[in-house]
């Protein structure tokens, strides 16, 4: 799916989203799960073609071998396979969606949503110049986005943050995301961001370094939020206990599914830490479930739950739209509450594999 504009991060430039969808065909109806793995293993070790292969060879056969199963069985049945959380999440989501549709219950209701709409933030890529960045941010603020996240990397950090803060004022909810582009040797640059009143700095250091994040937390005032480092509720507990972060970006795909994501929410709430719902440039299918999760009570910061048109000219579902109040509505229909539009799905599909083959 072509993106409406290139999206540049410290790990690469995306111009299109290669999407792997899982459809669970059950006697009671279908369910859908979107795998968030990207086309290349730059954000995480998983990638879309690899996820398709691990599903086909190792994960789906374990589910078929189990016979009758429900959504609560999926993670346990797949647990012997190491890693591959994004692939596992797509399977669990498809099973959960089918099961909820058959029961007539929505994702939001099942997960424990307490709101019918969620505040929307937007993640703004690295640009070629500061004027181009200011124009992009101005455009998103005109549309109503309530919070701006700037992607940063060494050489694109203090100056773009200063420019956005000066242009749009102190009331703008502003945060940054480094996607692991810095080391502790950059602590002085990261401390220079302290003067700009940021809500948080997301994943400044490497994903496997909780201890260095804890050390950095003692050197800067901006709260640290972790994304790539948190692959499970256990990781979240470790990070919070170590003081590696005060805030967690919850991405269900990264942690193996919506049930594990809810555990992280519950754990963070018990710990008094904030969580917010991240994004992986999802289509309307993944977005529907993310927006439902973001409606849980502990999701106290706006998420990367932007409207469909921030990403795609044509979404796979009816588009998610930004309300005049800068919120996105939580679907209320059974399961995800949205379906793929058959013609759009057919036109975008490059290959289909039925399992068991
Ligand atoms: O680090 O949060 C991230 C997109 C792809 C991979 C990683 C990240 C992102 C984003 C965009 O920041 C979030 C979105 O709007 O979906
Ligand atoms: Mg991130």
mmCIF file of C-alpha atoms and ligand atoms in Angstrom:
data_model
loop_
_atom_site.group_PDB
_atom_site.id
_atom_site.type_symbol
_atom_site.label_atom_id
_atom_site.label_comp_id
_atom_site.label_asym_id
_atom_site.label_seq_id
_atom_site.Cartn_x
_atom_site.Cartn_y
_atom_site.Cartn_z
ATOM 1 C CA UNK A 1 0.000 0.000 0.000
ATOM 2 C CA UNK A 2 1.596 3.290 -1.049
ATOM 3 C CA UNK A 3 2.014 5.791 1.794
ATOM 4 C CA UNK A 4 0.683 9.317 1.179
ATOM 5 C CA UNK A 5 4.203 10.647 1.906
ATOM 6 C CA UNK A 6 7.562 9.009 2.602
ATOM 7 C CA UNK A 7 8.056 8.280 6.319
ATOM 8 C CA UNK A 8 11.685 8.654 7.426
ATOM 9 C CA UNK A 9 12.966 7.393 10.765
ATOM 10 C CA UNK A 10 16.443 6.814 12.157
ATOM 11 C CA UNK A 11 16.246 3.263 10.749
ATOM 12 C CA UNK A 12 15.056 3.925 7.201
ATOM 13 C CA UNK A 13 12.596 5.490 4.770
ATOM 14 C CA UNK A 14 9.235 3.845 4.093
ATOM 15 C CA UNK A 15 7.366 4.759 0.939
ATOM 16 C CA UNK A 16 4.930 1.841 0.966
ATOM 17 C CA UNK A 17 3.544 -0.573 3.559
ATOM 18 C CA UNK A 18 3.854 -4.282 2.780
ATOM 19 C CA UNK A 19 1.016 -5.745 4.847
ATOM 20 C CA UNK A 20 0.545 -9.358 5.938
ATOM 21 C CA UNK A 21 -3.050 -10.129 6.946
ATOM 22 C CA UNK A 22 -4.193 -13.314 8.645
ATOM 23 C CA UNK A 23 -7.767 -14.459 8.069
ATOM 24 C CA UNK A 24 -9.016 -17.134 10.471
ATOM 25 C CA UNK A 25 -11.826 -19.047 8.761
ATOM 26 C CA UNK A 26 -13.938 -20.746 11.426
ATOM 27 C CA UNK A 27 -17.300 -22.551 11.406
ATOM 28 C CA UNK A 28 -18.754 -19.467 13.153
ATOM 29 C CA UNK A 29 -17.290 -16.920 10.727
ATOM 30 C CA UNK A 30 -14.062 -15.184 9.857
ATOM 31 C CA UNK A 31 -11.628 -13.173 11.938
ATOM 32 C CA UNK A 32 -8.788 -10.863 10.881
ATOM 33 C CA UNK A 33 -5.366 -10.159 12.310
ATOM 34 C CA UNK A 34 -2.860 -7.689 10.874
ATOM 35 C CA UNK A 35 0.797 -8.580 11.281
ATOM 36 C CA UNK A 36 2.769 -5.403 12.037
ATOM 37 C CA UNK A 37 6.146 -6.735 10.846
ATOM 38 C CA UNK A 38 7.596 -4.370 8.259
ATOM 39 C CA UNK A 39 9.089 -5.424 4.921
ATOM 40 C CA UNK A 40 12.672 -5.283 6.252
ATOM 41 C CA UNK A 41 14.056 -6.257 9.697
ATOM 42 C CA UNK A 42 15.164 -2.709 10.635
ATOM 43 C CA UNK A 43 12.774 -1.838 13.485
ATOM 44 C CA UNK A 44 12.692 -5.379 14.856
ATOM 45 C CA UNK A 45 14.177 -8.729 13.748
ATOM 46 C CA UNK A 46 10.805 -9.718 12.274
ATOM 47 C CA UNK A 47 9.857 -8.905 8.674
ATOM 48 C CA UNK A 48 6.672 -9.552 6.724
ATOM 49 C CA UNK A 49 7.843 -12.394 4.457
ATOM 50 C CA UNK A 50 9.572 -14.092 7.405
ATOM 51 C CA UNK A 51 6.421 -13.773 9.491
ATOM 52 C CA UNK A 52 4.398 -15.399 6.704
ATOM 53 C CA UNK A 53 6.885 -18.248 6.603
ATOM 54 C CA UNK A 54 7.013 -18.829 10.365
ATOM 55 C CA UNK A 55 3.209 -18.821 10.475
ATOM 56 C CA UNK A 56 2.988 -21.342 7.650
ATOM 57 C CA UNK A 57 5.739 -23.686 8.846
ATOM 58 C CA UNK A 58 5.687 -23.510 12.622
ATOM 59 C CA UNK A 59 2.809 -21.553 14.148
ATOM 60 C CA UNK A 60 -0.377 -22.377 12.237
ATOM 61 C CA UNK A 61 0.365 -26.149 12.339
ATOM 62 C CA UNK A 62 0.404 -25.983 16.145
ATOM 63 C CA UNK A 63 -3.016 -24.353 16.162
ATOM 64 C CA UNK A 64 -4.488 -26.831 13.663
ATOM 65 C CA UNK A 65 -3.061 -29.736 15.682
ATOM 66 C CA UNK A 66 -4.816 -28.468 18.821
ATOM 67 C CA UNK A 67 -8.321 -28.899 17.393
ATOM 68 C CA UNK A 68 -10.978 -26.728 19.034
ATOM 69 C CA UNK A 69 -9.436 -23.642 20.484
ATOM 70 C CA UNK A 70 -10.316 -20.180 21.708
ATOM 71 C CA UNK A 71 -8.366 -16.936 21.921
ATOM 72 C CA UNK A 72 -7.001 -17.741 25.389
ATOM 73 C CA UNK A 73 -5.339 -20.915 24.061
ATOM 74 C CA UNK A 74 -3.316 -19.356 21.248
ATOM 75 C CA UNK A 75 -0.372 -17.873 23.185
ATOM 76 C CA UNK A 76 0.061 -21.072 25.224
ATOM 77 C CA UNK A 77 0.042 -23.270 22.108
ATOM 78 C CA UNK A 78 2.593 -21.031 20.356
ATOM 79 C CA UNK A 79 4.812 -20.507 23.396
ATOM 80 C CA UNK A 80 7.317 -23.287 22.513
ATOM 81 C CA UNK A 81 8.328 -21.328 19.400
ATOM 82 C CA UNK A 82 10.848 -18.661 20.441
ATOM 83 C CA UNK A 83 10.231 -15.037 19.557
ATOM 84 C CA UNK A 84 8.220 -14.145 16.439
ATOM 85 C CA UNK A 85 5.831 -12.135 18.546
ATOM 86 C CA UNK A 86 4.431 -10.123 15.627
ATOM 87 C CA UNK A 87 3.546 -13.327 13.779
ATOM 88 C CA UNK A 88 1.989 -14.815 16.932
ATOM 89 C CA UNK A 89 0.035 -11.608 17.590
ATOM 90 C CA UNK A 90 -1.507 -11.718 14.107
ATOM 91 C CA UNK A 91 -2.746 -15.280 14.705
ATOM 92 C CA UNK A 92 -4.115 -14.544 18.169
ATOM 93 C CA UNK A 93 -5.857 -11.401 16.909
ATOM 94 C CA UNK A 94 -7.507 -13.291 14.033
ATOM 95 C CA UNK A 95 -8.764 -15.999 16.411
ATOM 96 C CA UNK A 96 -9.938 -13.406 18.948
ATOM 97 C CA UNK A 97 -11.729 -11.435 16.216
ATOM 98 C CA UNK A 98 -13.541 -14.529 14.920
ATOM 99 C CA UNK A 99 -14.510 -15.512 18.477
ATOM 100 C CA UNK A 100 -15.753 -12.021 19.389
ATOM 101 C CA UNK A 101 -17.700 -11.645 16.125
ATOM 102 C CA UNK A 102 -19.434 -14.957 16.836
ATOM 103 C CA UNK A 103 -20.348 -13.719 20.355
ATOM 104 C CA UNK A 104 -21.414 -10.298 19.092
ATOM 105 C CA UNK A 105 -18.936 -8.523 21.395
ATOM 106 C CA UNK A 106 -16.556 -5.738 20.371
ATOM 107 C CA UNK A 107 -12.791 -5.674 20.947
ATOM 108 C CA UNK A 108 -13.220 -2.591 23.123
ATOM 109 C CA UNK A 109 -15.822 -4.218 25.338
ATOM 110 C CA UNK A 110 -13.766 -7.402 25.670
ATOM 111 C CA UNK A 111 -10.501 -5.590 26.458
ATOM 112 C CA UNK A 112 -12.129 -3.248 29.004
ATOM 113 C CA UNK A 113 -12.436 0.048 27.131
ATOM 114 C CA UNK A 114 -13.881 2.908 29.181
ATOM 115 C CA UNK A 115 -14.143 5.498 26.367
ATOM 116 C CA UNK A 116 -15.887 5.578 23.002
ATOM 117 C CA UNK A 117 -13.247 7.783 21.346
ATOM 118 C CA UNK A 118 -9.533 8.327 21.892
ATOM 119 C CA UNK A 119 -7.296 11.384 21.498
ATOM 120 C CA UNK A 120 -5.097 11.151 18.403
ATOM 121 C CA UNK A 121 -1.428 12.006 18.112
ATOM 122 C CA UNK A 122 0.672 11.891 14.978
ATOM 123 C CA UNK A 123 4.219 10.680 14.372
ATOM 124 C CA UNK A 124 6.121 13.070 12.092
ATOM 125 C CA UNK A 125 9.084 11.705 10.138
ATOM 126 C CA UNK A 126 12.527 13.222 9.687
ATOM 127 C CA UNK A 127 12.378 15.888 6.981
ATOM 128 C CA UNK A 128 14.897 17.410 4.568
ATOM 129 C CA UNK A 129 14.714 20.823 6.216
ATOM 130 C CA UNK A 130 13.264 22.654 9.210
ATOM 131 C CA UNK A 131 10.809 24.684 7.048
ATOM 132 C CA UNK A 132 9.489 21.397 5.595
ATOM 133 C CA UNK A 133 9.038 20.071 9.145
ATOM 134 C CA UNK A 134 7.220 23.218 10.285
ATOM 135 C CA UNK A 135 4.860 22.939 7.285
ATOM 136 C CA UNK A 136 4.153 19.274 8.030
ATOM 137 C CA UNK A 137 3.451 19.935 11.726
ATOM 138 C CA UNK A 138 1.257 22.945 10.862
ATOM 139 C CA UNK A 139 -0.751 20.743 8.498
ATOM 140 C CA UNK A 140 -1.344 18.095 11.171
ATOM 141 C CA UNK A 141 -2.304 20.701 13.787
ATOM 142 C CA UNK A 142 -4.788 22.248 11.316
ATOM 143 C CA UNK A 143 -6.357 18.816 10.946
ATOM 144 C CA UNK A 144 -6.802 18.643 14.716
ATOM 145 C CA UNK A 145 -4.085 16.301 15.974
ATOM 146 C CA UNK A 146 -3.663 16.775 19.721
ATOM 147 C CA UNK A 147 -0.067 15.679 20.110
ATOM 148 C CA UNK A 148 3.009 15.766 17.879
ATOM 149 C CA UNK A 149 5.802 13.184 17.955
ATOM 150 C CA UNK A 150 8.972 14.104 16.095
ATOM 151 C CA UNK A 151 11.284 11.393 14.866
ATOM 152 C CA UNK A 152 14.861 12.274 15.781
ATOM 153 C CA UNK A 153 18.378 10.971 15.065
ATOM 154 C CA UNK A 154 21.879 12.356 15.656
ATOM 155 C CA UNK A 155 22.036 15.618 13.666
ATOM 156 C CA UNK A 156 18.215 16.031 13.633
ATOM 157 C CA UNK A 157 17.295 16.591 17.277
ATOM 158 C CA UNK A 158 17.774 19.840 19.201
ATOM 159 C CA UNK A 159 17.246 22.194 16.237
ATOM 160 C CA UNK A 160 13.991 20.692 14.904
ATOM 161 C CA UNK A 161 12.614 20.425 18.444
ATOM 162 C CA UNK A 162 13.539 24.044 19.163
ATOM 163 C CA UNK A 163 11.967 25.205 15.886
ATOM 164 C CA UNK A 164 8.677 23.372 16.503
ATOM 165 C CA UNK A 165 8.496 24.561 20.112
ATOM 166 C CA UNK A 166 9.191 28.177 19.116
ATOM 167 C CA UNK A 167 6.719 28.155 16.235
ATOM 168 C CA UNK A 168 3.796 26.391 17.973
ATOM 169 C CA UNK A 169 4.245 27.438 21.599
ATOM 170 C CA UNK A 170 4.569 25.867 25.006
ATOM 171 C CA UNK A 171 1.045 24.401 25.098
ATOM 172 C CA UNK A 172 1.706 21.992 22.230
ATOM 173 C CA UNK A 173 1.958 18.397 23.479
ATOM 174 C CA UNK A 174 5.307 17.425 21.994
ATOM 175 C CA UNK A 175 7.487 14.321 22.259
ATOM 176 C CA UNK A 176 10.343 12.696 20.328
ATOM 177 C CA UNK A 177 11.234 9.172 19.174
ATOM 178 C CA UNK A 178 14.850 8.144 18.442
ATOM 179 C CA UNK A 179 14.245 4.485 17.487
ATOM 180 C CA UNK A 180 17.414 3.470 19.344
ATOM 181 C CA UNK A 181 19.699 5.841 17.405
ATOM 182 C CA UNK A 182 21.808 7.131 20.339
ATOM 183 C CA UNK A 183 24.296 5.791 22.871
ATOM 184 C CA UNK A 184 25.043 6.878 26.402
ATOM 185 C CA UNK A 185 27.949 8.898 24.975
ATOM 186 C CA UNK A 186 25.235 11.201 23.515
ATOM 187 C CA UNK A 187 23.809 11.981 26.964
ATOM 188 C CA UNK A 188 24.761 15.643 26.616
ATOM 189 C CA UNK A 189 22.738 16.100 23.407
ATOM 190 C CA UNK A 190 19.793 14.263 24.962
ATOM 191 C CA UNK A 191 20.041 16.473 28.076
ATOM 192 C CA UNK A 192 19.907 19.509 25.771
ATOM 193 C CA UNK A 193 16.314 18.460 24.969
ATOM 194 C CA UNK A 194 15.381 19.022 28.629
ATOM 195 C CA UNK A 195 14.725 22.698 27.986
ATOM 196 C CA UNK A 196 11.818 22.089 25.580
ATOM 197 C CA UNK A 197 9.165 20.657 27.888
ATOM 198 C CA UNK A 198 8.823 17.334 26.074
ATOM 199 C CA UNK A 199 6.262 14.825 27.313
ATOM 200 C CA UNK A 200 8.802 12.053 26.822
ATOM 201 C CA UNK A 201 11.727 10.760 24.806
ATOM 202 C CA UNK A 202 10.993 7.401 23.205
ATOM 203 C CA UNK A 203 13.642 4.677 22.903
ATOM 204 C CA UNK A 204 16.804 6.803 22.884
ATOM 205 C CA UNK A 205 19.202 3.833 23.264
ATOM 206 C CA UNK A 206 19.522 0.268 21.999
ATOM 207 C CA UNK A 207 16.607 -2.103 22.501
ATOM 208 C CA UNK A 208 18.606 -4.580 24.585
ATOM 209 C CA UNK A 209 19.968 -2.028 27.031
ATOM 210 C CA UNK A 210 17.665 -1.457 29.952
ATOM 211 C CA UNK A 211 20.552 -0.683 32.288
ATOM 212 C CA UNK A 212 21.916 2.101 30.127
ATOM 213 C CA UNK A 213 18.418 3.574 29.884
ATOM 214 C CA UNK A 214 18.291 3.526 33.690
ATOM 215 C CA UNK A 215 21.662 5.316 33.768
ATOM 216 C CA UNK A 216 20.444 7.870 31.214
ATOM 217 C CA UNK A 217 17.340 8.493 33.328
ATOM 218 C CA UNK A 218 19.679 9.838 36.005
ATOM 219 C CA UNK A 219 21.244 12.292 33.525
ATOM 220 C CA UNK A 220 18.194 13.854 31.840
ATOM 221 C CA UNK A 221 14.900 15.287 33.100
ATOM 222 C CA UNK A 222 12.687 14.323 30.148
ATOM 223 C CA UNK A 223 10.831 11.104 31.044
ATOM 224 C CA UNK A 224 12.099 8.061 29.138
ATOM 225 C CA UNK A 225 9.508 5.963 27.283
ATOM 226 C CA UNK A 226 10.446 2.549 25.906
ATOM 227 C CA UNK A 227 9.175 1.033 22.668
ATOM 228 C CA UNK A 228 11.565 -1.512 21.061
ATOM 229 C CA UNK A 229 12.896 -2.698 24.463
ATOM 230 C CA UNK A 230 9.515 -3.939 25.699
ATOM 231 C CA UNK A 231 8.556 -7.281 24.139
ATOM 232 C CA UNK A 232 6.507 -8.682 27.031
ATOM 233 C CA UNK A 233 4.902 -7.873 30.382
ATOM 234 C CA UNK A 234 8.022 -9.328 31.979
ATOM 235 C CA UNK A 235 10.201 -6.829 30.096
ATOM 236 C CA UNK A 236 7.860 -4.067 31.233
ATOM 237 C CA UNK A 237 8.183 -5.173 34.861
ATOM 238 C CA UNK A 238 11.983 -5.274 34.553
ATOM 239 C CA UNK A 239 12.148 -1.842 32.949
ATOM 240 C CA UNK A 240 9.887 -0.221 35.538
ATOM 241 C CA UNK A 241 11.704 -1.878 38.480
ATOM 242 C CA UNK A 242 15.101 -0.854 37.090
ATOM 243 C CA UNK A 243 14.020 2.730 36.485
ATOM 244 C CA UNK A 244 14.798 2.373 32.769
ATOM 245 C CA UNK A 245 11.544 4.135 31.853
ATOM 246 C CA UNK A 246 8.555 5.898 33.375
ATOM 247 C CA UNK A 247 6.296 5.474 30.366
ATOM 248 C CA UNK A 248 5.671 2.589 27.950
ATOM 249 C CA UNK A 249 4.631 2.703 24.297
ATOM 250 C CA UNK A 250 2.392 -0.374 24.035
ATOM 251 C CA UNK A 251 2.329 -1.948 20.580
ATOM 252 C CA UNK A 252 0.325 -5.161 20.628
ATOM 253 C CA UNK A 253 2.233 -6.691 17.719
ATOM 254 C CA UNK A 254 5.608 -6.117 19.376
ATOM 255 C CA UNK A 255 4.511 -7.880 22.585
ATOM 256 C CA UNK A 256 2.738 -10.867 21.032
ATOM 257 C CA UNK A 257 -0.855 -9.662 21.016
ATOM 258 C CA UNK A 258 -3.662 -7.691 22.644
ATOM 259 C CA UNK A 259 -3.876 -9.970 25.697
ATOM 260 C CA UNK A 260 -0.197 -9.388 26.556
ATOM 261 C CA UNK A 261 -0.674 -5.684 25.764
ATOM 262 C CA UNK A 262 -3.487 -5.568 28.313
ATOM 263 C CA UNK A 263 -1.197 -7.224 30.897
ATOM 264 C CA UNK A 264 1.341 -4.450 30.339
ATOM 265 C CA UNK A 265 -1.425 -1.892 30.808
ATOM 266 C CA UNK A 266 -2.495 -3.538 34.071
ATOM 267 C CA UNK A 267 1.075 -3.808 35.352
ATOM 268 C CA UNK A 268 1.893 -0.189 34.501
ATOM 269 C CA UNK A 269 -1.313 0.995 36.153
ATOM 270 C CA UNK A 270 -0.416 -0.907 39.332
ATOM 271 C CA UNK A 271 3.050 0.669 39.185
ATOM 272 C CA UNK A 272 1.703 4.188 38.587
ATOM 273 C CA UNK A 273 3.373 4.391 35.163
ATOM 274 C CA UNK A 274 1.667 5.830 32.081
ATOM 275 C CA UNK A 275 1.135 3.888 28.880
ATOM 276 C CA UNK A 276 0.036 4.937 25.406
ATOM 277 C CA UNK A 277 -0.803 3.035 22.247
ATOM 278 C CA UNK A 278 1.873 3.036 19.589
ATOM 279 C CA UNK A 279 1.391 2.330 15.920
ATOM 280 C CA UNK A 280 3.098 0.488 13.080
ATOM 281 C CA UNK A 281 1.467 2.241 10.112
ATOM 282 C CA UNK A 282 -1.453 -0.187 10.354
ATOM 283 C CA UNK A 283 -4.362 -0.473 7.956
ATOM 284 C CA UNK A 284 -7.863 -0.003 9.320
ATOM 285 C CA UNK A 285 -7.872 -3.606 10.568
ATOM 286 C CA UNK A 286 -4.945 -3.191 12.941
ATOM 287 C CA UNK A 287 -6.028 0.369 13.716
ATOM 288 C CA UNK A 288 -9.474 -0.802 14.872
ATOM 289 C CA UNK A 289 -7.945 -3.017 17.548
ATOM 290 C CA UNK A 290 -5.351 -0.396 18.564
ATOM 291 C CA UNK A 291 -8.026 2.247 19.030
ATOM 292 C CA UNK A 292 -10.024 -0.192 21.203
ATOM 293 C CA UNK A 293 -6.938 -0.858 23.345
ATOM 294 C CA UNK A 294 -6.202 2.875 23.620
ATOM 295 C CA UNK A 295 -9.629 3.280 25.234
ATOM 296 C CA UNK A 296 -8.534 1.375 28.381
ATOM 297 C CA UNK A 297 -8.294 3.555 31.503
ATOM 298 C CA UNK A 298 -4.504 3.456 31.897
ATOM 299 C CA UNK A 299 -3.889 4.829 28.387
ATOM 300 C CA UNK A 300 -3.535 8.379 29.679
ATOM 301 C CA UNK A 301 -1.403 9.874 26.880
ATOM 302 C CA UNK A 302 -2.514 10.373 23.246
ATOM 303 C CA UNK A 303 -1.394 7.503 21.012
ATOM 304 C CA UNK A 304 0.002 7.134 17.498
ATOM 305 C CA UNK A 305 -3.576 6.307 16.565
ATOM 306 C CA UNK A 306 -3.875 8.683 13.634
ATOM 307 C CA UNK A 307 -6.615 8.728 10.988
ATOM 308 C CA UNK A 308 -6.343 6.487 7.909
ATOM 309 C CA UNK A 309 -5.552 9.439 5.623
ATOM 310 C CA UNK A 310 -2.339 10.172 7.534
ATOM 311 C CA UNK A 311 -1.016 6.971 5.963
ATOM 312 C CA UNK A 312 -3.048 5.863 2.946
ATOM 313 C CA UNK A 313 -5.123 7.454 0.200
ATOM 314 C CA UNK A 314 -7.228 4.261 0.227
ATOM 315 C CA UNK A 315 -7.417 2.148 3.392
ATOM 316 C CA UNK A 316 -8.393 -1.522 3.348
ATOM 317 C CA UNK A 317 -11.453 -0.758 5.535
ATOM 318 C CA UNK A 318 -13.787 2.206 5.720
ATOM 319 C CA UNK A 319 -11.353 4.911 6.812
ATOM 320 C CA UNK A 320 -10.779 5.987 10.400
ATOM 321 C CA UNK A 321 -11.373 9.729 10.485
ATOM 322 C CA UNK A 322 -10.181 12.444 12.829
ATOM 323 C CA UNK A 323 -13.133 14.125 14.536
ATOM 324 C CA UNK A 324 -13.212 17.908 14.913
ATOM 325 C CA UNK A 325 -12.127 17.364 18.525
ATOM 326 C CA UNK A 326 -8.948 15.526 17.466
ATOM 327 C CA UNK A 327 -10.323 12.155 18.531
ATOM 328 C CA UNK A 328 -10.847 8.885 16.678
ATOM 329 C CA UNK A 329 -13.963 6.801 17.417
ATOM 330 C CA UNK A 330 -13.628 3.337 18.959
ATOM 331 C CA UNK A 331 -15.526 0.845 16.764
ATOM 332 C CA UNK A 332 -18.507 -0.648 18.563
ATOM 333 C CA UNK A 333 -19.528 -3.489 16.233
ATOM 334 C CA UNK A 334 -18.671 -7.152 16.883
ATOM 335 C CA UNK A 335 -14.981 -8.055 16.898
ATOM 336 C CA UNK A 336 -12.811 -5.412 15.246
ATOM 337 C CA UNK A 337 -16.021 -3.712 14.102
ATOM 338 C CA UNK A 338 -14.611 -3.120 10.614
ATOM 339 C CA UNK A 339 -14.163 -5.398 7.587
ATOM 340 C CA UNK A 340 -11.838 -5.312 4.613
ATOM 341 C CA UNK A 341 -13.589 -3.729 1.612
ATOM 342 C CA UNK A 342 -13.642 -6.720 -0.780
ATOM 343 C CA UNK A 343 -12.712 -4.818 -3.950
ATOM 344 C CA UNK A 344 -9.929 -2.883 -2.267
ATOM 345 C CA UNK A 345 -8.543 -6.015 -0.638
ATOM 346 C CA UNK A 346 -8.644 -7.878 -3.953
ATOM 347 C CA UNK A 347 -6.901 -5.038 -5.783
ATOM 348 C CA UNK A 348 -4.128 -4.775 -3.184
ATOM 349 C CA UNK A 349 -3.520 -8.489 -2.663
ATOM 350 C CA UNK A 350 -0.254 -9.719 -4.165
ATOM 351 C CA UNK A 351 -0.447 -13.287 -2.874
ATOM 352 C CA UNK A 352 -2.671 -15.545 -0.805
ATOM 353 C CA UNK A 353 -1.800 -18.813 0.931
ATOM 354 C CA UNK A 354 -4.461 -21.101 2.382
ATOM 355 C CA UNK A 355 -3.409 -23.229 5.374
ATOM 356 C CA UNK A 356 -3.283 -26.117 5.882
ATOM 357 C CA UNK A 357 -1.843 -26.053 2.357
HETATM 358 O O1 LIG B 1 8.888 3.678 16.542
HETATM 359 O O2 LIG B 1 6.880 4.151 16.926
HETATM 360 C C1 LIG B 1 7.738 3.779 16.138
HETATM 361 C C2 LIG B 1 6.217 3.386 12.655
HETATM 362 C C3 LIG B 1 6.825 2.217 12.248
HETATM 363 C C4 LIG B 1 7.731 1.603 13.068
HETATM 364 C C5 LIG B 1 8.039 2.151 14.313
HETATM 365 C C6 LIG B 1 7.426 3.315 14.741
HETATM 366 C C7 LIG B 1 6.527 3.965 13.876
HETATM 367 C C8 LIG B 1 5.901 5.241 14.185
HETATM 368 C C9 LIG B 1 4.599 5.582 13.486
HETATM 369 O O3 LIG B 1 6.389 6.082 14.902
HETATM 370 C C10 LIG B 1 3.431 5.199 14.295
HETATM 371 C C11 LIG B 1 2.145 5.237 13.499
HETATM 372 O O4 LIG B 1 1.630 6.313 13.234
HETATM 373 O O5 LIG B 1 1.628 4.139 13.157
HETATM 374 MG MG1 LIG B 2 8.852 4.186 18.593
#
